[in-house]
Amino acid sequence: MQTQSENACFGGTQGVYTHASSACACDMTFGLFLPEEARDGPVPVLWYLSGLTCTHENAMTKAGAQTWAAEQGIALVFPDTSPRGEAVADDEAYDLGKGAGFYVNATQDPWAPHFRMWDYVAEELPALLGENFAIDLDRQAITGHSMGGHGALTLAMGLPGRFRSVSAFAPIAHPSASDWGRKQLGAYLGEDEATWAAHDATLLMREAGFDGPVLTDTGTKDQFLDLLKPEALFEAAAARRQQGTMRMQPGYDHSYFFVSTFMEDHVAFHAEALYG
C-alpha cells in the first residue's frame, strides 16, 4: 500500500492510498478519514459508496462528511467506483465500464477479469483497513449516493449482520426495472435475470429486508427520478414493515449540493447505531 497524500482535517487525517487489488486485478485507490479519536484506538467506520462517473475523490471533497464524522468520532471510507487501468475493459457510455462498477462481481466478458467490486468492498478493502488502520470492523455502517446508494443497500441486505445501519442518497432503488440497471446488470451478469435479484434493493427488501435501521433521502426535483424509482423501495419497505425512514426532499436535485445538505442527518443516524 502506498500513501498518496495525508492532510490534517477537522482534528483528524484525510488520507488517500493506493494498493494492488487481488479482487480487481489492478491498482485501486481509496480515501480514508480518521478522526482524532483514532490516535487512541479503533473507531467505528462509515462506508461511503459513490455514484456513476465518480472516483474516490468526489464525495471526499464535495460531501462535507468529514465535518460531521469528526464530531461523532467516526472513520469514513471512500472507495473507488470501479477498477482502473489500461488493461481494464471500458465502454464509450458513461454508465458502463470505468466509473460504473455497480458494486457487483461481473461474470461476463470483457468485464469478468476486473469488475469484482462486490468482493472488493465486501472482503478485500475491509481486511486491508483492519490490518493497517485503527478501524473497528465490529462497528460498521454504510451509505452511498445514486449507484452508490444502490450498492450500500444491496451490500447491507446481502451481508446480514455486517452493518449496523444503512442509508442512501437518491439510490437506484429498483435497477432490474430501470434503464439504470437493466443495461449494466445484463452486461456484467448476463441475460438470466434471476442472477440480478441479489443486486436489486427493492427485490431484496421484499425478500428479506435489513436487520437494522434504514434512512433514504431523494429530491423531488431529481432529474433522474424515473430511473431511481424510489416509490418501488418505499412500497417494499412498507409491505415488510421495515424499520426505517424514507424521505422525499422538496426542491432538491441529484447533485452534491443535495448530498451535502443532508449529510449531517445521515452521519448522526449512523452514529446512533454505531455507538448505541
Coordinates of C-alpha atoms in Angstrom, one line a residue:
M1 CA 0.0 0.0 0.0
Q2 CA 1.3 3.5 -0.9
T3 CA 0.3 6.7 0.7
Q4 CA -0.7 9.3 -2.0
S5 CA -1.5 12.1 0.5
E6 CA -2.4 12.8 4.1
N7 CA -3.8 16.1 5.2
A8 CA -4.9 17.4 8.6
C9 CA -8.7 17.6 8.6
F10 CA -11.0 18.6 11.5
G11 CA -8.5 17.4 14.0
G12 CA -8.0 14.1 12.3
T13 CA -6.4 13.0 9.0
Q14 CA -7.8 12.7 5.5
G15 CA -5.6 10.2 3.6
V16 CA -5.6 8.8 0.1
Y17 CA -4.0 5.4 -0.5
T18 CA -3.3 3.1 -3.5
H19 CA -2.8 -0.7 -3.3
A20 CA -2.6 -3.7 -5.6
S21 CA -6.1 -5.3 -5.6
S22 CA -6.3 -9.1 -6.0
A23 CA -10.1 -8.8 -6.3
C24 CA -10.0 -6.3 -9.2
A25 CA -6.6 -7.4 -10.6
C26 CA -5.4 -3.8 -10.8
D27 CA -4.2 -1.0 -8.6
M28 CA -7.1 0.6 -6.6
T29 CA -7.2 3.9 -4.8
F30 CA -9.4 4.8 -1.8
G31 CA -9.8 7.7 0.6
L32 CA -9.9 7.3 4.4
F33 CA -10.8 9.9 7.0
L34 CA -9.6 9.0 10.5
P35 CA -11.0 11.3 13.3
E36 CA -8.8 12.4 16.2
E37 CA -10.0 9.5 18.4
A38 CA -8.3 7.0 16.1
R39 CA -5.0 8.0 17.7
D40 CA -6.1 6.3 20.9
G41 CA -7.6 3.2 19.5
P42 CA -10.0 1.7 16.9
V43 CA -13.0 3.8 15.9
P44 CA -16.3 2.7 14.1
V45 CA -16.4 3.2 10.4
L46 CA -18.9 4.5 7.9
W47 CA -18.5 3.4 4.2
Y48 CA -19.5 5.9 1.5
L49 CA -20.1 4.5 -2.0
S50 CA -20.1 7.0 -4.8
G51 CA -22.2 7.1 -8.0
L52 CA -21.7 6.9 -11.8
T53 CA -18.6 8.6 -13.2
C54 CA -17.2 9.2 -9.7
T55 CA -13.8 8.2 -8.2
H56 CA -12.8 8.0 -4.5
E57 CA -12.4 11.8 -4.7
N58 CA -15.9 13.2 -5.4
A59 CA -17.5 12.6 -2.0
M60 CA -14.2 13.1 -0.2
T61 CA -14.1 16.7 -1.4
K62 CA -17.7 17.6 -2.0
A63 CA -19.9 15.9 0.6
G64 CA -18.8 17.6 3.7
A65 CA -18.9 14.4 5.6
Q66 CA -15.6 14.8 7.5
T67 CA -17.1 17.7 9.5
W68 CA -19.8 15.5 11.0
A69 CA -17.7 12.3 11.2
A70 CA -15.1 14.2 13.3
E71 CA -17.8 15.4 15.6
Q72 CA -19.1 11.8 16.1
G73 CA -15.6 10.2 16.2
I74 CA -16.3 8.0 13.1
A75 CA -13.9 7.0 10.3
L76 CA -15.0 7.4 6.7
V77 CA -14.0 5.2 3.8
F78 CA -14.3 6.4 0.2
P79 CA -13.7 3.5 -2.2
D80 CA -13.4 4.0 -6.0
T81 CA -16.4 3.0 -8.1
S82 CA -14.7 0.6 -10.5
P83 CA -11.4 -0.9 -11.4
R84 CA -9.0 1.4 -13.4
G85 CA -6.0 1.0 -15.7
E86 CA -5.1 0.4 -19.4
A87 CA -5.9 -3.3 -19.2
V88 CA -9.4 -2.7 -17.7
A89 CA -12.3 -3.0 -20.1
D90 CA -14.3 0.1 -20.8
D91 CA -17.3 1.4 -22.8
E92 CA -17.9 4.7 -24.6
A93 CA -21.0 5.3 -22.5
Y94 CA -20.6 7.0 -19.1
D95 CA -22.9 4.4 -17.4
L96 CA -20.9 1.2 -18.2
G97 CA -17.3 0.3 -17.6
K98 CA -14.8 2.5 -15.7
G99 CA -16.7 4.6 -13.2
A100 CA -19.7 2.4 -13.4
G101 CA -18.9 -0.8 -11.5
F102 CA -22.4 -1.1 -9.9
Y103 CA -20.8 -3.0 -6.9
V104 CA -21.3 -6.4 -8.5
N105 CA -18.9 -9.3 -9.4
A106 CA -19.1 -9.5 -13.2
T107 CA -19.4 -12.9 -14.7
Q108 CA -19.4 -11.9 -18.4
D109 CA -16.6 -10.9 -20.8
P110 CA -15.0 -8.5 -21.2
W111 CA -15.8 -7.4 -17.6
A112 CA -15.2 -10.5 -15.5
P113 CA -11.4 -10.3 -15.1
H114 CA -11.5 -6.9 -13.3
F115 CA -15.1 -5.8 -12.4
R116 CA -15.4 -7.6 -9.0
M117 CA -16.4 -4.6 -6.9
W118 CA -18.6 -6.6 -4.6
D119 CA -15.7 -8.7 -3.4
Y120 CA -13.5 -5.6 -3.2
V121 CA -15.9 -3.6 -1.0
A122 CA -17.2 -6.6 1.0
E123 CA -14.0 -8.5 1.6
E124 CA -10.7 -7.1 0.4
L125 CA -10.8 -3.5 1.4
P126 CA -12.2 -4.1 4.9
A127 CA -9.4 -6.6 5.5
L128 CA -6.8 -4.1 4.3
L129 CA -8.2 -1.4 6.6
G130 CA -8.3 -3.7 9.6
E131 CA -4.7 -4.6 9.1
N132 CA -3.4 -1.1 8.6
F133 CA -5.6 1.4 10.4
A134 CA -7.3 2.0 13.7
I135 CA -10.7 0.7 12.4
D136 CA -13.2 -1.3 14.4
L137 CA -14.7 -3.8 12.0
D138 CA -17.2 -4.9 14.5
R139 CA -18.9 -1.5 14.2
Q140 CA -19.6 -0.7 10.5
A141 CA -22.3 1.3 8.7
I142 CA -22.8 2.1 5.1
T143 CA -24.2 4.8 2.9
G144 CA -23.9 6.0 -0.7
H145 CA -25.3 8.2 -3.5
S146 CA -27.1 7.1 -6.6
M147 CA -25.3 4.0 -8.0
G148 CA -23.5 4.0 -4.6
G149 CA -26.9 4.2 -2.8
H150 CA -27.8 1.0 -4.8
G151 CA -24.5 -0.5 -3.6
A152 CA -25.0 0.5 0.0
L153 CA -28.5 -1.0 0.2
T154 CA -27.6 -4.2 -1.6
L155 CA -24.5 -4.8 0.4
A156 CA -26.3 -4.1 3.7
M157 CA -29.1 -6.5 2.9
G158 CA -26.9 -9.1 1.2
L159 CA -24.4 -9.3 4.1
P160 CA -26.7 -9.8 7.2
G161 CA -25.1 -8.8 10.4
R162 CA -22.2 -6.9 8.8
F163 CA -23.6 -3.3 9.0
R164 CA -25.5 -1.8 12.0
S165 CA -27.3 0.7 9.8
V166 CA -27.7 1.7 6.1
S167 CA -28.6 4.9 4.4
A168 CA -28.7 6.2 0.9
F169 CA -28.9 9.5 -1.1
A170 CA -31.1 9.2 -4.2
P171 CA -30.3 5.4 -4.6
I172 CA -31.0 3.5 -7.8
A173 CA -33.7 1.6 -5.9
H174 CA -35.0 -0.9 -8.5
P175 CA -32.3 -1.4 -11.1
S176 CA -33.9 -4.6 -12.7
A177 CA -36.8 -2.4 -13.7
S178 CA -34.8 0.7 -14.8
D179 CA -32.6 1.7 -17.7
W180 CA -30.0 2.5 -14.9
G181 CA -29.7 -1.2 -14.1
R182 CA -31.0 -3.5 -16.8
K183 CA -28.2 -2.4 -19.2
Q184 CA -25.5 -2.8 -16.6
L185 CA -26.7 -5.9 -14.9
G186 CA -27.2 -7.6 -18.2
A187 CA -23.7 -6.6 -19.4
Y188 CA -22.0 -7.7 -16.1
L189 CA -24.1 -10.7 -15.1
G190 CA -25.7 -12.0 -18.3
E191 CA -29.2 -12.3 -19.6
D192 CA -30.5 -14.6 -16.8
E193 CA -32.5 -12.0 -14.7
A194 CA -32.6 -14.4 -11.7
T195 CA -28.9 -13.5 -11.1
W196 CA -29.8 -9.8 -10.9
A197 CA -32.0 -10.2 -7.8
A198 CA -29.2 -10.1 -5.4
H199 CA -28.3 -6.6 -6.7
D200 CA -31.8 -5.0 -6.6
A201 CA -32.6 -3.2 -3.4
T202 CA -36.4 -3.4 -3.9
L203 CA -36.3 -7.2 -4.5
L204 CA -34.0 -7.7 -1.5
M205 CA -36.3 -5.6 0.6
R206 CA -39.3 -7.7 -0.5
E207 CA -37.4 -10.9 0.2
A208 CA -35.5 -10.3 3.5
G209 CA -35.3 -6.6 4.4
F210 CA -32.5 -5.2 6.7
D211 CA -31.9 -6.2 10.3
G212 CA -31.4 -2.6 11.4
P213 CA -32.5 1.0 10.7
V214 CA -32.7 2.4 7.2
L215 CA -32.7 6.0 6.0
T216 CA -33.1 7.3 2.5
D217 CA -33.4 10.8 1.0
T218 CA -34.3 11.6 -2.6
G219 CA -35.1 15.0 -4.0
T220 CA -38.5 15.8 -5.6
K221 CA -36.7 17.6 -8.4
D222 CA -34.1 14.9 -9.0
Q223 CA -33.6 14.9 -12.8
F224 CA -33.2 11.1 -12.7
L225 CA -36.2 10.3 -10.6
D226 CA -37.9 8.0 -13.1
L227 CA -34.6 6.0 -13.3
L228 CA -34.2 5.8 -9.5
K229 CA -37.7 4.5 -8.7
P230 CA -37.8 5.4 -5.0
E231 CA -41.5 4.5 -4.8
A232 CA -40.7 0.8 -5.5
L233 CA -38.4 0.7 -2.5
F234 CA -40.9 2.6 -0.3
E235 CA -43.7 0.1 -1.2
A236 CA -41.5 -2.9 -0.5
A237 CA -40.3 -1.4 2.9
A238 CA -43.9 -0.6 3.9
A239 CA -45.1 -4.2 3.0
R240 CA -42.3 -5.6 5.2
R241 CA -42.9 -3.1 7.9
Q242 CA -39.2 -2.3 7.7
Q243 CA -37.6 -0.2 10.5
G244 CA -36.7 3.0 8.6
T245 CA -37.3 6.5 7.3
M246 CA -37.6 7.1 3.6
R247 CA -37.9 10.8 2.7
M248 CA -38.7 12.9 -0.4
Q249 CA -37.0 16.2 0.0
P250 CA -38.9 19.1 -1.7
G251 CA -36.9 21.1 -4.3
Y252 CA -33.7 19.1 -4.3
D253 CA -32.0 17.5 -7.3
H254 CA -29.3 14.8 -7.8
S255 CA -26.2 16.9 -7.1
Y256 CA -23.7 17.1 -4.3
F257 CA -25.5 20.2 -3.1
F258 CA -28.3 17.8 -2.1
V259 CA -26.0 15.3 -0.6
S260 CA -24.1 17.8 1.5
T261 CA -27.3 19.4 2.7
F262 CA -28.5 16.1 4.4
M263 CA -25.1 14.6 5.3
E264 CA -25.3 15.8 8.9
D265 CA -28.6 13.9 9.3
H266 CA -27.1 10.7 7.8
V267 CA -23.9 10.7 9.9
A268 CA -25.9 11.3 13.1
F269 CA -28.2 8.5 12.1
H270 CA -25.3 6.1 11.7
A271 CA -23.6 7.4 14.9
E272 CA -26.6 6.4 16.9
A273 CA -26.5 2.9 15.6
L274 CA -22.7 2.6 15.8
Y275 CA -22.5 3.8 19.4
G276 CA -25.9 2.6 20.6

